[in-house]
PDB file of C-alpha atoms in Angstrom:
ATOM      1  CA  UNK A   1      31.030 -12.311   9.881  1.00  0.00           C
ATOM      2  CA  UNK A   2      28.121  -9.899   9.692  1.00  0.00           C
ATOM      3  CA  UNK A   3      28.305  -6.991  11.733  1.00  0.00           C
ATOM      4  CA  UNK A   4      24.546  -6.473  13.966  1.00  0.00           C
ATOM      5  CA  UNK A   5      22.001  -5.352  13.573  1.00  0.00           C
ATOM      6  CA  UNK A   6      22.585  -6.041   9.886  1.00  0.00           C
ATOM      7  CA  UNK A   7      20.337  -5.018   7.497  1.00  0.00           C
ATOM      8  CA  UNK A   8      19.674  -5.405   3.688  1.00  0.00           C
ATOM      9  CA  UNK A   9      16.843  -4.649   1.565  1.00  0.00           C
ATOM     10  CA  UNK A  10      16.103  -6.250  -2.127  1.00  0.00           C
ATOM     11  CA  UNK A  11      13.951  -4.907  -5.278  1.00  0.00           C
ATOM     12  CA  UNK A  12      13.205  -7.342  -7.636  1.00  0.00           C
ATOM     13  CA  UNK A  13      10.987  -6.715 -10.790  1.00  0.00           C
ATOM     14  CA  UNK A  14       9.616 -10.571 -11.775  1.00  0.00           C
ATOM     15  CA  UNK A  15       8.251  -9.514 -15.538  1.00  0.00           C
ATOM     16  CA  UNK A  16       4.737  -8.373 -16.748  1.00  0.00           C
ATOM     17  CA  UNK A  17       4.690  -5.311 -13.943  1.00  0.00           C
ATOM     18  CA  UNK A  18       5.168  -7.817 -11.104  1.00  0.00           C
ATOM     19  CA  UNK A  19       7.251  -6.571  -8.429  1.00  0.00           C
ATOM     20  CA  UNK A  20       8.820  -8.092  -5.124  1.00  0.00           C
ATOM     21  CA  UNK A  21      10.769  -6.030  -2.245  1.00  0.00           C
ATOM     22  CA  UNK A  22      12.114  -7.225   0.941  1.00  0.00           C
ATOM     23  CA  UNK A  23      14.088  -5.843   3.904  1.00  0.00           C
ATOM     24  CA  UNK A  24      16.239  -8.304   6.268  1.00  0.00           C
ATOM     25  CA  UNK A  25      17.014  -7.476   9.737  1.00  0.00           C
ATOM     26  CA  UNK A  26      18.836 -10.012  11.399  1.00  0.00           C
ATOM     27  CA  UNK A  27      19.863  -9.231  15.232  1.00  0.00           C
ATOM     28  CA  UNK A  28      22.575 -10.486  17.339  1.00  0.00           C
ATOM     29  CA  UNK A  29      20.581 -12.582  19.217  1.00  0.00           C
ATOM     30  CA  UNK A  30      19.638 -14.951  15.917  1.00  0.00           C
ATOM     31  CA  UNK A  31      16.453 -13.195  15.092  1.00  0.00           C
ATOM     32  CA  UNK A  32      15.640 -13.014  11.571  1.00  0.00           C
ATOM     33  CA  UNK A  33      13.087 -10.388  10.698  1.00  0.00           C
ATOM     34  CA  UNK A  34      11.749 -10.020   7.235  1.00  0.00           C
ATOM     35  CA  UNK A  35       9.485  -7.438   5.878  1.00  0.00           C
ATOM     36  CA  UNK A  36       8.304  -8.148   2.225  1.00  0.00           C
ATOM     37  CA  UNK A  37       5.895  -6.212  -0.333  1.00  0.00           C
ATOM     38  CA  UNK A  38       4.341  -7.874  -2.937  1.00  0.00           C
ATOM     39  CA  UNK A  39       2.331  -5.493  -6.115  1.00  0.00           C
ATOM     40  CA  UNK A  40       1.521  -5.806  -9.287  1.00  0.00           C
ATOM     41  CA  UNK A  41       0.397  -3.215 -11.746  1.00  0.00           C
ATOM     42  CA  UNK A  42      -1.608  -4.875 -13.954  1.00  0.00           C
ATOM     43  CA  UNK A  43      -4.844  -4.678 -14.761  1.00  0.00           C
ATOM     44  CA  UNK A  44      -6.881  -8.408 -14.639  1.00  0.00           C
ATOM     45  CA  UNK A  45      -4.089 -10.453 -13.686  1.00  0.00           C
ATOM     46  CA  UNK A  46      -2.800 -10.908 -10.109  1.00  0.00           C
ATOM     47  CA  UNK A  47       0.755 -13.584  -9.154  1.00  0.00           C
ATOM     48  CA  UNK A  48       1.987 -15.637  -6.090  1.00  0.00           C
ATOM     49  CA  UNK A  49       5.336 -14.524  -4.929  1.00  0.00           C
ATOM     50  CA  UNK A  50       7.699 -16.016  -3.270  1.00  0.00           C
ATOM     51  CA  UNK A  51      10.630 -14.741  -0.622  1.00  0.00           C
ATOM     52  CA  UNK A  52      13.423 -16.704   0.598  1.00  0.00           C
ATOM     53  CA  UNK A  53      16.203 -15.609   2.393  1.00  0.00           C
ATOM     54  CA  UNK A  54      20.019 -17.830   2.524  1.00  0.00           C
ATOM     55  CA  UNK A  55      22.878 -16.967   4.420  1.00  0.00           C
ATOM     56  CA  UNK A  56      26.455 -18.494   4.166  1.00  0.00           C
ATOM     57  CA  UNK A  57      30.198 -18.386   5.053  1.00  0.00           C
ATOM     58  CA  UNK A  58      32.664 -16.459   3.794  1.00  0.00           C
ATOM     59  CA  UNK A  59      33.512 -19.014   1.584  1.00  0.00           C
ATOM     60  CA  UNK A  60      29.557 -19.432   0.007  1.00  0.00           C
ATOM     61  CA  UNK A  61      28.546 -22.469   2.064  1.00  0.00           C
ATOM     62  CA  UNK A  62      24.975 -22.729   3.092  1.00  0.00           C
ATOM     63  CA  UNK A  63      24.493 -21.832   7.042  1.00  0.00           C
ATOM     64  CA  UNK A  64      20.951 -21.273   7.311  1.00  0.00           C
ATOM     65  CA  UNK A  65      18.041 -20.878   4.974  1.00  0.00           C
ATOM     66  CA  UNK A  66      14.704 -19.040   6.419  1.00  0.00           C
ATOM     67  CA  UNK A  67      11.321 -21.261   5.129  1.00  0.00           C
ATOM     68  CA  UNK A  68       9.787 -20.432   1.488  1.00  0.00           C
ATOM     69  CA  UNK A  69       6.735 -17.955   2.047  1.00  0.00           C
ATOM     70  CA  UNK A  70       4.173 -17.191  -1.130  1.00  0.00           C
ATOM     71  CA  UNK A  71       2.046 -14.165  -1.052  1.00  0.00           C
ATOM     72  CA  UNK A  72      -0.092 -13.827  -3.335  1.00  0.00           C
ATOM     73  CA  UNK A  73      -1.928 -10.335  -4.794  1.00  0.00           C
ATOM     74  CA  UNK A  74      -5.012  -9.340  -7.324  1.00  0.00           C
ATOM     75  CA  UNK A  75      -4.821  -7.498 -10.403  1.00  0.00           C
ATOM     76  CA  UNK A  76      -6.155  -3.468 -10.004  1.00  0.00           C
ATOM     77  CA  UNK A  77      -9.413  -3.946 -11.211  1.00  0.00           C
ATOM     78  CA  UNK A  78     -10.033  -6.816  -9.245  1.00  0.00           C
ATOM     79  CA  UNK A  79      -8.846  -6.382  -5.540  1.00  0.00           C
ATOM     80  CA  UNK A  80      -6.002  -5.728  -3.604  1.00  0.00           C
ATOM     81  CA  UNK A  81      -2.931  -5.712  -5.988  1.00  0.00           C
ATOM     82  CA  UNK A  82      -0.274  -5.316  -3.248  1.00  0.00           C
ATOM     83  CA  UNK A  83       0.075  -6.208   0.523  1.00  0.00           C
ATOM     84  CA  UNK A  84       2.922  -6.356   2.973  1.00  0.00           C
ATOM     85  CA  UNK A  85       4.019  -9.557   5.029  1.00  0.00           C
ATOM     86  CA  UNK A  86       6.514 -10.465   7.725  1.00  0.00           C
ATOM     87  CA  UNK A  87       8.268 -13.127   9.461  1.00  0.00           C
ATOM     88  CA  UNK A  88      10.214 -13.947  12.091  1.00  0.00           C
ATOM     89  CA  UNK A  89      12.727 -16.998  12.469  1.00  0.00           C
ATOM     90  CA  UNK A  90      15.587 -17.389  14.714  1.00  0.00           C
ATOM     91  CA  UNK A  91      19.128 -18.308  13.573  1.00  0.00           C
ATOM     92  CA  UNK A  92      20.837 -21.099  15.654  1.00  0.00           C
ATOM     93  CA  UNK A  93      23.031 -19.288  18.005  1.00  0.00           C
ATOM     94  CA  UNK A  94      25.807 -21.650  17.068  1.00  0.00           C
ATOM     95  CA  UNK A  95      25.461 -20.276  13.457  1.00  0.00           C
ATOM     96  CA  UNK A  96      25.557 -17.195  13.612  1.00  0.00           C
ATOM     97  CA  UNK A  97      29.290 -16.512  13.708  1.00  0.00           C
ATOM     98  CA  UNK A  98      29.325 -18.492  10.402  1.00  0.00           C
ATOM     99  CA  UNK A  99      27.427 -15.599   8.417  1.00  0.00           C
ATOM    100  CA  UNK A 100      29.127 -13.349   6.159  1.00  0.00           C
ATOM    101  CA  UNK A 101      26.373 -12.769   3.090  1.00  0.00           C
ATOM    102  CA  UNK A 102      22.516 -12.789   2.827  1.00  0.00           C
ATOM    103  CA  UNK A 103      21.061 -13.814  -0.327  1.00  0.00           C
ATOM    104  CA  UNK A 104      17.181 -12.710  -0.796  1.00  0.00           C
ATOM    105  CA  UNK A 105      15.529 -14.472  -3.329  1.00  0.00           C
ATOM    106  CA  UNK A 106      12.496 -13.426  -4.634  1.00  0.00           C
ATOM    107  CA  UNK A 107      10.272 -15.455  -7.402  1.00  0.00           C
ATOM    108  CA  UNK A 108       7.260 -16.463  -9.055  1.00  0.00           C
ATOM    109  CA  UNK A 109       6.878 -20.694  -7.932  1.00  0.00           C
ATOM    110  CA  UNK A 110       3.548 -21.436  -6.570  1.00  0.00           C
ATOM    111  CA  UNK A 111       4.605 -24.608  -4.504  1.00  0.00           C
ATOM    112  CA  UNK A 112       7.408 -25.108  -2.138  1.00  0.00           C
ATOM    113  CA  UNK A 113       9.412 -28.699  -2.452  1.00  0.00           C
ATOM    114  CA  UNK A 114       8.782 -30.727   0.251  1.00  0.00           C
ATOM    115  CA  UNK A 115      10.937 -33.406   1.888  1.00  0.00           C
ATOM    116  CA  UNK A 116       9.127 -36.090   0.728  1.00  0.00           C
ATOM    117  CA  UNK A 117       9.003 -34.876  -3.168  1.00  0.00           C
ATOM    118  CA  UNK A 118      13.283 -34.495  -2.487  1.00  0.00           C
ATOM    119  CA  UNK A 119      13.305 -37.739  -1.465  1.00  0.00           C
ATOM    120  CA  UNK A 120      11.359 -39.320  -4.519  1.00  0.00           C
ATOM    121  CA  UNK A 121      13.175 -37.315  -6.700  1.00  0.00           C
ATOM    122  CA  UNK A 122      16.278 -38.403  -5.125  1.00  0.00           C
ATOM    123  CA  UNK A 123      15.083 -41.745  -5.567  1.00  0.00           C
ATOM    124  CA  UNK A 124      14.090 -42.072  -9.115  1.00  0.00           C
ATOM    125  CA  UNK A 125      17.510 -40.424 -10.200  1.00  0.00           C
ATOM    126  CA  UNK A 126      19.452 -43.241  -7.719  1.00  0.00           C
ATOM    127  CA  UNK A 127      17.647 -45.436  -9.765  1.00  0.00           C
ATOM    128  CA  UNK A 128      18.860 -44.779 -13.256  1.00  0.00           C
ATOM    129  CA  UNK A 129      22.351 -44.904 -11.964  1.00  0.00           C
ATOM    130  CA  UNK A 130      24.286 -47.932 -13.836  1.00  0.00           C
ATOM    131  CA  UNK A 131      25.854 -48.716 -10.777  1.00  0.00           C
ATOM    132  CA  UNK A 132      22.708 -49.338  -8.937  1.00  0.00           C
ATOM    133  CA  UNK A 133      20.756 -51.371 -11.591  1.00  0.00           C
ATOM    134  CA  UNK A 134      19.916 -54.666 -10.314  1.00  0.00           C
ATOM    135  CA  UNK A 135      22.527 -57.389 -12.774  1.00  0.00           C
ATOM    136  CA  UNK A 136      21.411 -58.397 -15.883  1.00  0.00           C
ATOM    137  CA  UNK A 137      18.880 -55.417 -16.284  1.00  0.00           C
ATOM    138  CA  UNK A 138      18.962 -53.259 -19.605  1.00  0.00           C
ATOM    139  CA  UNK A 139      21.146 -50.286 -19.275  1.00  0.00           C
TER     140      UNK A 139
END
């Protein structure tokens, strides 16, 4: 179990002078705070970024995963090519003795699976399991 107010704070560099940093602060009551700031140095070329934050047991089993957010920045010459961003969750109470690690994840997807795509995907591979094949159909 985490000892709070826990806190942890993550650099990552994402290639071609994109970078990503985020701080965690997550509170005995269940509040998850994060602070991210998003830059790039170059020139013409801005990104979208993306933070997500995953906590689990001792034994690496998901407990709670904060929501996806993208933030997005300019290159130098062409606006603002860094900002800073936060959000606030809160951890089910009943979860939060189950924490022992925080996993920040930063990276450079533009678009966030939904439930629906998971579900189609899901789907399709169900599909092209032998077992499931109506008889008689080509394998």
């Amino acid at each position: 179990m985490l000892n709070f107010p826990y806190e942890k704070e993550q650099h990552d560099s994402l290639g071609d002078h994109r970078q990503m940093t985020s701080k965690v602060i997550i509170s005995s009551n269940g509040t998850i705070e994060v602070y991210t700031h998003t830059a790039t140095a170059k020139a013409w070329e801005g990104f979208h970024g993306r933070v997500v934050v995953t906590l689990r047991d001792g034994d690496g089993n998901f407990v709670y995963q904060t929501k996806a957010r993208q933030y997005g920045v300019d290159g130098v010459k062409l606006g603002k090519p860094s900002r800073n961003d936060s959000f606030i969750e809160t951890i089910p109470s009943e979860k939060l003795s189950l924490i022992s690690k925080c996993d920040i994840k930063h990276d450079r997807s533009k678009e966030e699976l939904s439930i629906n795509q998971l579900v189609e995907w899901a789907r399709a591979i169900r599909d092209l399991i032998p077992e499931n094949q109506p008889a008689g159909a080509p394998v």
